[in-house]
Coordinates of C-alpha atoms in Angstrom, one line a residue:
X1 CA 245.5 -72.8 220.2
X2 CA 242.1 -73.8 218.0
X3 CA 242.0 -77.4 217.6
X4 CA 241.0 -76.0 214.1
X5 CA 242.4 -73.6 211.9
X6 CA 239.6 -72.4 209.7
X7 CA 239.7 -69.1 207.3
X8 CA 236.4 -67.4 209.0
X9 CA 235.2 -65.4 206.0
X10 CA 237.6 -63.2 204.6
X11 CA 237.7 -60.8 206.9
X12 CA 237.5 -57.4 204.5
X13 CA 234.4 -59.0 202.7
X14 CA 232.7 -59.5 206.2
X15 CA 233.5 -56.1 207.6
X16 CA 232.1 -54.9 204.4
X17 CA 228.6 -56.9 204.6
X18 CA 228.6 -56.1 208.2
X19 CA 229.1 -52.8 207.4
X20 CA 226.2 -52.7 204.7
X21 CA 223.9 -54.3 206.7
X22 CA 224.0 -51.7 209.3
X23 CA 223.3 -49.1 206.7
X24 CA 220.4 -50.9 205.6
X25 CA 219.0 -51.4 209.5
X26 CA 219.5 -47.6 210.0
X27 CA 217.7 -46.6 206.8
X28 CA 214.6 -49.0 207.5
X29 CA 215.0 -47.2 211.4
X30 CA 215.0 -43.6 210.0
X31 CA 212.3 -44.5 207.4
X32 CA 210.5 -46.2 210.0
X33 CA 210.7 -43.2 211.7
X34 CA 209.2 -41.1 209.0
X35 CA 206.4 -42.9 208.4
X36 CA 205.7 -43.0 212.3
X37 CA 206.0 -39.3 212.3
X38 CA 204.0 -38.3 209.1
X39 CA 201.3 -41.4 208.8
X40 CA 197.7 -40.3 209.3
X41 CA 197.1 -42.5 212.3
X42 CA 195.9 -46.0 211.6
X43 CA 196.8 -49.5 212.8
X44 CA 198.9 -50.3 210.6
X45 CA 200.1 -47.6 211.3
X46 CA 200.9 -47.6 214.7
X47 CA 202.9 -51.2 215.0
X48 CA 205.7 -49.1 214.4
X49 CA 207.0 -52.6 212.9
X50 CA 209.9 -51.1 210.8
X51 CA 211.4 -49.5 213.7
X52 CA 211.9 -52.5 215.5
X53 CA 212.4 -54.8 212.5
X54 CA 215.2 -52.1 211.3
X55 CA 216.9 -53.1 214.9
X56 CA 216.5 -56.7 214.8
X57 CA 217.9 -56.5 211.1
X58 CA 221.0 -54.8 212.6
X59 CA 222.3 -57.2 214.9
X60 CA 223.7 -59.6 212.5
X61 CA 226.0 -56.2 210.8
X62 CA 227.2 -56.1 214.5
X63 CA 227.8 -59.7 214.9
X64 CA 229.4 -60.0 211.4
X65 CA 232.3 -57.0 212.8
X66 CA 233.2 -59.0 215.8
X67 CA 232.8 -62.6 214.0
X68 CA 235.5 -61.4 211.3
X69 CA 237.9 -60.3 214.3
X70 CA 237.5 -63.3 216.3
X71 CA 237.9 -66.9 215.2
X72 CA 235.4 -68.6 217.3
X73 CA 232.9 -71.1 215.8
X74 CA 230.0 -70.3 218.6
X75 CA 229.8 -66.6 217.6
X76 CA 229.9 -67.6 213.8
X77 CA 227.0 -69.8 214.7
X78 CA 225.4 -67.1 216.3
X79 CA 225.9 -65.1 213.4
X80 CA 223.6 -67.8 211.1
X81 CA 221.4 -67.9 214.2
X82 CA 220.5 -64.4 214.0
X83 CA 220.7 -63.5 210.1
X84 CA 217.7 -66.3 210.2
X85 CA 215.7 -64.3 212.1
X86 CA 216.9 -60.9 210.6
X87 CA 215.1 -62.6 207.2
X88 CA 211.8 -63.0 209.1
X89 CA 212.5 -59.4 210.4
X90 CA 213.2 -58.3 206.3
X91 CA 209.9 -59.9 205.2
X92 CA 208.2 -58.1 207.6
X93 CA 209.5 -54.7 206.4
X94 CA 208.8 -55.5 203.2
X95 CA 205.5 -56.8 204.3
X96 CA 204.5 -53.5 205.9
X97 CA 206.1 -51.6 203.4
X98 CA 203.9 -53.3 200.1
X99 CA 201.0 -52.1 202.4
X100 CA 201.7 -48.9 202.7
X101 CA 202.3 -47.9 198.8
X102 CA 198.9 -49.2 198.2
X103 CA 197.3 -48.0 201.8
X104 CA 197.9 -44.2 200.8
X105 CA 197.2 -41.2 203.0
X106 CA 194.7 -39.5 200.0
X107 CA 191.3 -38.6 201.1
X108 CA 188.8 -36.0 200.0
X109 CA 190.1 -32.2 200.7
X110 CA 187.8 -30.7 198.4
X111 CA 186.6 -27.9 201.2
X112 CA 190.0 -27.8 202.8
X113 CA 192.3 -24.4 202.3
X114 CA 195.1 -24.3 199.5
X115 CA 197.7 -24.4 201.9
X116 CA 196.2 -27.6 203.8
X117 CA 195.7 -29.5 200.6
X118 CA 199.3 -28.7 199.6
X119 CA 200.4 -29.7 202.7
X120 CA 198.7 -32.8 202.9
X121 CA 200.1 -33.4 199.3
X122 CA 203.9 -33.0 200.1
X123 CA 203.5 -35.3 203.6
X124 CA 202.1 -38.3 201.5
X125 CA 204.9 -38.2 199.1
X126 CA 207.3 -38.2 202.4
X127 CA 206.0 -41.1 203.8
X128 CA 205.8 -43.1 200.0
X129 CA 209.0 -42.5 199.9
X130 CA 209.7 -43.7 203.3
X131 CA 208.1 -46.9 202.3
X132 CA 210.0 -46.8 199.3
X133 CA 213.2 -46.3 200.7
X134 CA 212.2 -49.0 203.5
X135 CA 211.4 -51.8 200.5
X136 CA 214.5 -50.8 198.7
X137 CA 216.6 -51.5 201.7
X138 CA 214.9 -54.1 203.1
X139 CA 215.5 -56.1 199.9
X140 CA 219.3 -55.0 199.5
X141 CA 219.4 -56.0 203.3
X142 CA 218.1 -59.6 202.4
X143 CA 221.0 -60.6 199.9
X144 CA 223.9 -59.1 202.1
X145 CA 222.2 -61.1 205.5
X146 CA 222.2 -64.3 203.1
X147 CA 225.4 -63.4 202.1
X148 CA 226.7 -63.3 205.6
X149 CA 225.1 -67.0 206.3
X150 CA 226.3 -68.2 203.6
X151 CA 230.2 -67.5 204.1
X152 CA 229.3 -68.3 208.2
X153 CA 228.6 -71.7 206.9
X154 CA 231.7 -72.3 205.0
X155 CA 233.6 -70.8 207.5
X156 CA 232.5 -73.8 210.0
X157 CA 235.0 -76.6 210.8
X158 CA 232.7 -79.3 210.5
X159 CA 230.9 -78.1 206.8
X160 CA 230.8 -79.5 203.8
X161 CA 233.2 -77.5 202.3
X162 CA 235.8 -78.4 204.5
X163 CA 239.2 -79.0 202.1
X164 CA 242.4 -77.6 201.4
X165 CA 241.1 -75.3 199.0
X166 CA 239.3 -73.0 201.8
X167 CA 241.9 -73.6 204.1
X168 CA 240.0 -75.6 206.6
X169 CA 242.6 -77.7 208.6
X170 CA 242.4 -80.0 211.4
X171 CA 245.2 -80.4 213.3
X172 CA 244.7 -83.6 215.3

């Protein structure tokens, strides 16, 4: 048995968060995706930074499932650990994603056939919305991560909140 009892986040709001976070990783993925797919080639371009952001930003969705079925204090740590980094990895999506509204794909198509110029029109409303979709997650992402620290560190033996009220008992 524990030497601590300890509520570890209640576990239906975690499984939710954990659950929302991995939306929001696969939607920044996909979008990143998109953009790779659909951008006129550039540098920024080709980082392919939401890609890999969108997977670092889902490993604390994954480690928020198996925290809120197992009581154990080193993967809750983890768990703060990682939705740490998965902030740096949000501000870079929203970072590249800023860039990209403004850095559009317009240039001159004056001589260039109907069909090219229509073409060229629907692709650079695909990839603003890409970016758009990648912001809008990336910022929804960053309140559930914080979210998910934030009941990591109350779930802790040692924090401040420990009391009767949360249900944090040692049993020494």
């Amino acid at each position: 048995m524990d030497r601590y009892r300890y509520f570890v986040f209640n576990q239906r709001n975690m499984v939710v968060l954990g659950l929302f976070q991995i939306a929001f990783s696969t939607v920044c993925v996909v979008s990143g995706f998109v953009d790779g797919i659909f951008r006129a080639e550039s540098e920024l371009g080709k980082t392919r930074a939401p890609i890999w952001a969108g997977m670092v930003m889902g490993v604390p969705g994954v480690l928020a499932l198996f925290s809120s079925q197992r009581k154990n204090p080193v993967l809750v740590n983890v768990l703060i650990a990682v939705s740490i980094i998965s902030c740096v990895a949000i501000l870079i999506v929203i970072v590249y994603s800023c860039l990209t509204l403004n850095y559009g794909e317009e240039e001159e198509l004056s001589s260039a056939p109907v069909h090219v110029i229509h073409t060229r029109f629907v692709l650079n409303k695909v990839v603003k919305g890409a970016s758009v979709a990648m912001l809008a997650a990336s910022l929804c992402s960053a309140f559930v991560v914080l979210a998910m620290a934030y009941l990591g560190c109350r779930s802790l033996p040692r924090c401040s909140c420990y009391d009767s009220v949360t249900g944090m008992v040692s049993e020494e």
